Amino acid sequence: MGETWFVFPNVGGVNSKNCRGGLLNRWEKAKQYSFNFVELPAHFVRKTETKFLGLSVGEFLTKEAINKLYLKDDKLPRDIRYIFHTEPALAPKCYLKWYSEPWVNRFIEMNIDIARHMGLPPSVIEIHPGKKPNTNQYIAESAIKLFNNFKDEFKVKPTILIENRTGHVISNGIQMKEFWEYLIKNYPLYQKHIGFVVDFRTMYTQVSKDYSNNVNSHFINNIETIPDESIKGCHIHNLHTKAPTIRDGVPWLSVFNKINNVKNDLILNPEVFSLGLAVETKRFCIDMINEAKTNFN
């Protein structure tokens, strides 16, 4: 197992009405509780923001909207590290269009505008696969374009992570393996910069939809199918409003055995909605890493 870094998630209290907050307030809390990264939402216009911004749900953020939504901190610590969590396409009539070059260009432009506003680029950018007609080719080429544009703009090499989602074209372990094989066959130079952030609870939901019996067995087969070298991050949660426990339906010991077998450095994001739950979930992760080592070695 490589280095493990914990992400301070986008929890309540770091945002306020009509404001997605900034980096400094997140980083101060993250350092207080020994998190290594902070998560910053980089979504399209949300329903609660439409009146404030004068934009429709699902629209790209304009520069004016970015100035309104995000705090701009004058002095940021040199050691601050953060990730973008970009649009998961949850808003009504809001779709990810990796097959559309103009759409991809606008998506990249918006994210660069947010990074400029924040004062420094993210170390990691999380994107989502979307639904058909998106394909492995469209997603891979868009991820590469996103990487290259950030590299050219900020002289950095961000890690681009694809998060599996229920109902998307990459939602289970088999599809993740297929994408990875496509990437390393066609774009082998980018495999060190592109990978997966695996949302195990979301995959469990997908497997539950695909199989009516022996769900845990099928789920474990799915996570074992994911190439270890493709995993560069994990989202850990069960219910967003409650910390995960060993008693959950998700077979967490098998999940953390998979995590322990990954040789890459990993980010672990306790994807919950409050500070207390984030700290509790981080503790759960540390305990489960050690428990899995004991049970599987």
PDB file of C-alpha atoms in Angstrom, residues 142-286:
ATOM      1  CA  SER A 142     -11.802  14.527 -22.294  1.00  0.00           C
ATOM      2  CA  ALA A 143      -9.808  13.597 -19.180  1.00  0.00           C
ATOM      3  CA  ILE A 144      -6.579  13.952 -21.167  1.00  0.00           C
ATOM      4  CA  LYS A 145      -7.673  17.315 -22.548  1.00  0.00           C
ATOM      5  CA  LEU A 146      -8.564  18.498 -19.040  1.00  0.00           C
ATOM      6  CA  PHE A 147      -5.148  17.380 -17.776  1.00  0.00           C
ATOM      7  CA  ASN A 148      -3.261  19.071 -20.603  1.00  0.00           C
ATOM      8  CA  ASN A 149      -5.165  22.345 -20.303  1.00  0.00           C
ATOM      9  CA  PHE A 150      -4.450  22.580 -16.575  1.00  0.00           C
ATOM     10  CA  LYS A 151      -0.817  21.646 -17.170  1.00  0.00           C
ATOM     11  CA  ASP A 152      -0.451  24.369 -19.791  1.00  0.00           C
ATOM     12  CA  GLU A 153      -2.339  27.004 -17.787  1.00  0.00           C
ATOM     13  CA  PHE A 154      -0.821  26.453 -14.339  1.00  0.00           C
ATOM     14  CA  LYS A 155       2.383  24.488 -15.045  1.00  0.00           C
ATOM     15  CA  VAL A 156       1.185  21.647 -12.815  1.00  0.00           C
ATOM     16  CA  LYS A 157       0.141  18.062 -13.482  1.00  0.00           C
ATOM     17  CA  PRO A 158      -3.171  17.408 -11.724  1.00  0.00           C
ATOM     18  CA  THR A 159      -4.422  13.880 -11.213  1.00  0.00           C
ATOM     19  CA  ILE A 160      -7.720  13.327 -13.051  1.00  0.00           C
ATOM     20  CA  LEU A 161      -9.939  10.826 -11.247  1.00  0.00           C
ATOM     21  CA  ILE A 162     -13.102   9.287 -12.669  1.00  0.00           C
ATOM     22  CA  GLU A 163     -15.762   8.456 -10.087  1.00  0.00           C
ATOM     23  CA  ASN A 164     -18.135   5.575 -10.764  1.00  0.00           C
ATOM     24  CA  ARG A 165     -21.826   6.397 -10.435  1.00  0.00           C
ATOM     25  CA  THR A 166     -25.010   4.360 -10.445  1.00  0.00           C
ATOM     26  CA  GLY A 167     -26.554   4.267 -13.924  1.00  0.00           C
ATOM     27  CA  HIS A 168     -23.553   5.881 -15.618  1.00  0.00           C
ATOM     28  CA  VAL A 169     -21.515   4.191 -18.323  1.00  0.00           C
ATOM     29  CA  ILE A 170     -18.834   3.427 -15.721  1.00  0.00           C
ATOM     30  CA  SER A 171     -20.717   2.137 -12.702  1.00  0.00           C
ATOM     31  CA  ASN A 172     -19.215  -1.260 -11.820  1.00  0.00           C
ATOM     32  CA  GLY A 173     -15.890  -3.049 -11.646  1.00  0.00           C
ATOM     33  CA  ILE A 174     -16.188  -4.679 -15.063  1.00  0.00           C
ATOM     34  CA  GLN A 175     -16.732  -1.313 -16.757  1.00  0.00           C
ATOM     35  CA  MET A 176     -13.820   0.194 -14.830  1.00  0.00           C
ATOM     36  CA  LYS A 177     -11.545  -2.614 -16.028  1.00  0.00           C
ATOM     37  CA  GLU A 178     -12.714  -2.035 -19.619  1.00  0.00           C
ATOM     38  CA  PHE A 179     -12.005   1.686 -19.387  1.00  0.00           C
ATOM     39  CA  TRP A 180      -8.547   1.098 -17.919  1.00  0.00           C
ATOM     40  CA  GLU A 181      -7.664  -1.374 -20.652  1.00  0.00           C
ATOM     41  CA  TYR A 182      -8.773   1.164 -23.255  1.00  0.00           C
ATOM     42  CA  LEU A 183      -6.671   3.910 -21.657  1.00  0.00           C
ATOM     43  CA  ILE A 184      -3.441   1.937 -21.334  1.00  0.00           C
ATOM     44  CA  LYS A 185      -3.808   0.525 -24.854  1.00  0.00           C
ATOM     45  CA  ASN A 186      -4.448   3.859 -26.553  1.00  0.00           C
ATOM     46  CA  TYR A 187      -2.922   6.441 -24.184  1.00  0.00           C
ATOM     47  CA  PRO A 188      -0.331   4.614 -22.038  1.00  0.00           C
ATOM     48  CA  LEU A 189       1.578   7.813 -21.190  1.00  0.00           C
ATOM     49  CA  TYR A 190      -1.430   9.123 -19.242  1.00  0.00           C
ATOM     50  CA  GLN A 191      -2.052   6.160 -16.947  1.00  0.00           C
ATOM     51  CA  LYS A 192       0.053   7.794 -14.211  1.00  0.00           C
ATOM     52  CA  HIS A 193      -2.100  10.945 -14.358  1.00  0.00           C
ATOM     53  CA  ILE A 194      -5.582   9.406 -14.790  1.00  0.00           C
ATOM     54  CA  GLY A 195      -7.339   6.808 -12.683  1.00  0.00           C
ATOM     55  CA  PHE A 196     -10.381   6.056 -10.567  1.00  0.00           C
ATOM     56  CA  VAL A 197     -11.738   7.351  -7.320  1.00  0.00           C
ATOM     57  CA  VAL A 198     -13.895   4.397  -6.334  1.00  0.00           C
ATOM     58  CA  ASP A 199     -17.167   5.084  -4.569  1.00  0.00           C
ATOM     59  CA  PHE A 200     -17.732   1.666  -3.037  1.00  0.00           C
ATOM     60  CA  ARG A 201     -21.208   2.434  -1.654  1.00  0.00           C
ATOM     61  CA  THR A 202     -22.371   3.624  -5.061  1.00  0.00           C
ATOM     62  CA  MET A 203     -20.974   0.465  -6.652  1.00  0.00           C
ATOM     63  CA  TYR A 204     -22.768  -1.613  -4.041  1.00  0.00           C
ATOM     64  CA  THR A 205     -26.012   0.107  -5.040  1.00  0.00           C
ATOM     65  CA  GLN A 206     -25.341  -0.651  -8.715  1.00  0.00           C
ATOM     66  CA  VAL A 207     -24.550  -4.309  -8.029  1.00  0.00           C
ATOM     67  CA  SER A 208     -27.723  -4.555  -5.934  1.00  0.00           C
ATOM     68  CA  LYS A 209     -29.690  -3.398  -8.963  1.00  0.00           C
ATOM     69  CA  ASP A 210     -27.898  -5.848 -11.259  1.00  0.00           C
ATOM     70  CA  TYR A 211     -28.241  -8.950  -9.067  1.00  0.00           C
ATOM     71  CA  SER A 212     -31.116 -10.021  -6.859  1.00  0.00           C
ATOM     72  CA  ASN A 213     -29.179 -12.784  -5.062  1.00  0.00           C
ATOM     73  CA  ASN A 214     -25.707 -13.068  -3.509  1.00  0.00           C
ATOM     74  CA  VAL A 215     -25.182  -9.318  -3.762  1.00  0.00           C
ATOM     75  CA  ASN A 216     -22.127  -9.291  -1.511  1.00  0.00           C
ATOM     76  CA  SER A 217     -20.447 -12.030  -3.537  1.00  0.00           C
ATOM     77  CA  HIS A 218     -21.090 -10.182  -6.805  1.00  0.00           C
ATOM     78  CA  PHE A 219     -19.912  -6.932  -5.220  1.00  0.00           C
ATOM     79  CA  ILE A 220     -16.639  -8.473  -4.040  1.00  0.00           C
ATOM     80  CA  ASN A 221     -16.097  -9.940  -7.518  1.00  0.00           C
ATOM     81  CA  ASN A 222     -16.645  -6.478  -8.970  1.00  0.00           C
ATOM     82  CA  ILE A 223     -14.138  -4.720  -6.744  1.00  0.00           C
ATOM     83  CA  GLU A 224     -11.585  -7.475  -7.335  1.00  0.00           C
ATOM     84  CA  THR A 225     -12.037  -6.923 -11.084  1.00  0.00           C
ATOM     85  CA  ILE A 226     -10.837  -3.305 -10.854  1.00  0.00           C
ATOM     86  CA  PRO A 227      -7.120  -3.171 -11.737  1.00  0.00           C
ATOM     87  CA  ASP A 228      -5.212  -2.190  -8.592  1.00  0.00           C
ATOM     88  CA  GLU A 229      -3.002   0.253 -10.495  1.00  0.00           C
ATOM     89  CA  SER A 230      -6.063   2.175 -11.739  1.00  0.00           C
ATOM     90  CA  ILE A 231      -7.240   3.074  -8.213  1.00  0.00           C
ATOM     91  CA  LYS A 232      -5.918   6.423  -7.015  1.00  0.00           C
ATOM     92  CA  GLY A 233      -8.694   7.405  -4.632  1.00  0.00           C
ATOM     93  CA  CYS A 234     -11.700   6.123  -2.682  1.00  0.00           C
ATOM     94  CA  HIS A 235     -14.921   7.614  -1.362  1.00  0.00           C
ATOM     95  CA  ILE A 236     -15.881   5.989   1.926  1.00  0.00           C
ATOM     96  CA  HIS A 237     -19.457   6.320   3.169  1.00  0.00           C
ATOM     97  CA  ASN A 238     -22.642   4.356   3.662  1.00  0.00           C
ATOM     98  CA  LEU A 239     -25.268   6.935   4.526  1.00  0.00           C
ATOM     99  CA  HIS A 240     -24.045  10.515   4.044  1.00  0.00           C
ATOM    100  CA  THR A 241     -25.704  11.414   7.351  1.00  0.00           C
ATOM    101  CA  LYS A 242     -24.142   8.588   9.354  1.00  0.00           C
ATOM    102  CA  ALA A 243     -20.622   7.229   9.667  1.00  0.00           C
ATOM    103  CA  PRO A 244     -20.059   3.737   8.215  1.00  0.00           C
ATOM    104  CA  THR A 245     -19.730   0.758  10.550  1.00  0.00           C
ATOM    105  CA  ILE A 246     -18.692  -2.879  10.212  1.00  0.00           C
ATOM    106  CA  ARG A 247     -22.389  -3.768  10.588  1.00  0.00           C
ATOM    107  CA  ASP A 248     -23.350  -2.108   7.287  1.00  0.00           C
ATOM    108  CA  GLY A 249     -24.486  -4.156   4.322  1.00  0.00           C
ATOM    109  CA  VAL A 250     -21.318  -3.185   2.468  1.00  0.00           C
ATOM    110  CA  PRO A 251     -18.615  -5.807   3.179  1.00  0.00           C
ATOM    111  CA  TRP A 252     -16.108  -3.265   4.383  1.00  0.00           C
ATOM    112  CA  LEU A 253     -13.384  -5.774   5.272  1.00  0.00           C
ATOM    113  CA  SER A 254     -13.239  -6.868   1.634  1.00  0.00           C
ATOM    114  CA  VAL A 255     -13.227  -3.220   0.532  1.00  0.00           C
ATOM    115  CA  PHE A 256     -10.283  -2.381   2.742  1.00  0.00           C
ATOM    116  CA  ASN A 257      -8.450  -5.532   1.737  1.00  0.00           C
ATOM    117  CA  LYS A 258      -8.700  -4.230  -1.834  1.00  0.00           C
ATOM    118  CA  ILE A 259      -7.471  -0.811  -0.683  1.00  0.00           C
ATOM    119  CA  ASN A 260      -4.532  -2.406   1.147  1.00  0.00           C
ATOM    120  CA  ASN A 261      -3.489  -4.203  -2.037  1.00  0.00           C
ATOM    121  CA  VAL A 262      -3.226  -0.962  -4.030  1.00  0.00           C
ATOM    122  CA  LYS A 263       0.395   0.121  -4.436  1.00  0.00           C
ATOM    123  CA  ASN A 264      -0.472   3.666  -5.598  1.00  0.00           C
ATOM    124  CA  ASP A 265      -0.683   6.628  -3.255  1.00  0.00           C
ATOM    125  CA  LEU A 266      -4.375   7.097  -2.422  1.00  0.00           C
ATOM    126  CA  ILE A 267      -6.722   9.831  -1.351  1.00  0.00           C
ATOM    127  CA  LEU A 268      -9.505   8.661   0.981  1.00  0.00           C
ATOM    128  CA  ASN A 269     -12.546  10.909   1.154  1.00  0.00           C
ATOM    129  CA  PRO A 270     -15.017  10.351   4.025  1.00  0.00           C
ATOM    130  CA  GLU A 271     -17.975  11.544   1.974  1.00  0.00           C
ATOM    131  CA  VAL A 272     -20.318  12.624   4.767  1.00  0.00           C
ATOM    132  CA  PHE A 273     -22.141  15.849   5.523  1.00  0.00           C
ATOM    133  CA  SER A 274     -20.784  17.030   8.887  1.00  0.00           C
ATOM    134  CA  LEU A 275     -17.426  17.630  10.525  1.00  0.00           C
ATOM    135  CA  GLY A 276     -18.089  15.153  13.331  1.00  0.00           C
ATOM    136  CA  LEU A 277     -19.022  12.407  10.873  1.00  0.00           C
ATOM    137  CA  ALA A 278     -15.942  13.165   8.745  1.00  0.00           C
ATOM    138  CA  VAL A 279     -13.671  12.687  11.759  1.00  0.00           C
ATOM    139  CA  GLU A 280     -15.544   9.529  12.771  1.00  0.00           C
ATOM    140  CA  THR A 281     -15.347   8.123   9.235  1.00  0.00           C
ATOM    141  CA  LYS A 282     -11.634   8.866   9.033  1.00  0.00           C
ATOM    142  CA  ARG A 283     -11.155   6.908  12.257  1.00  0.00           C
ATOM    143  CA  PHE A 284     -13.243   4.082  10.788  1.00  0.00           C
ATOM    144  CA  CYS A 285     -10.981   3.972   7.722  1.00  0.00           C
ATOM    145  CA  ILE A 286      -7.820   3.741   9.815  1.00  0.00           C
TER     146      ILE A 286
END
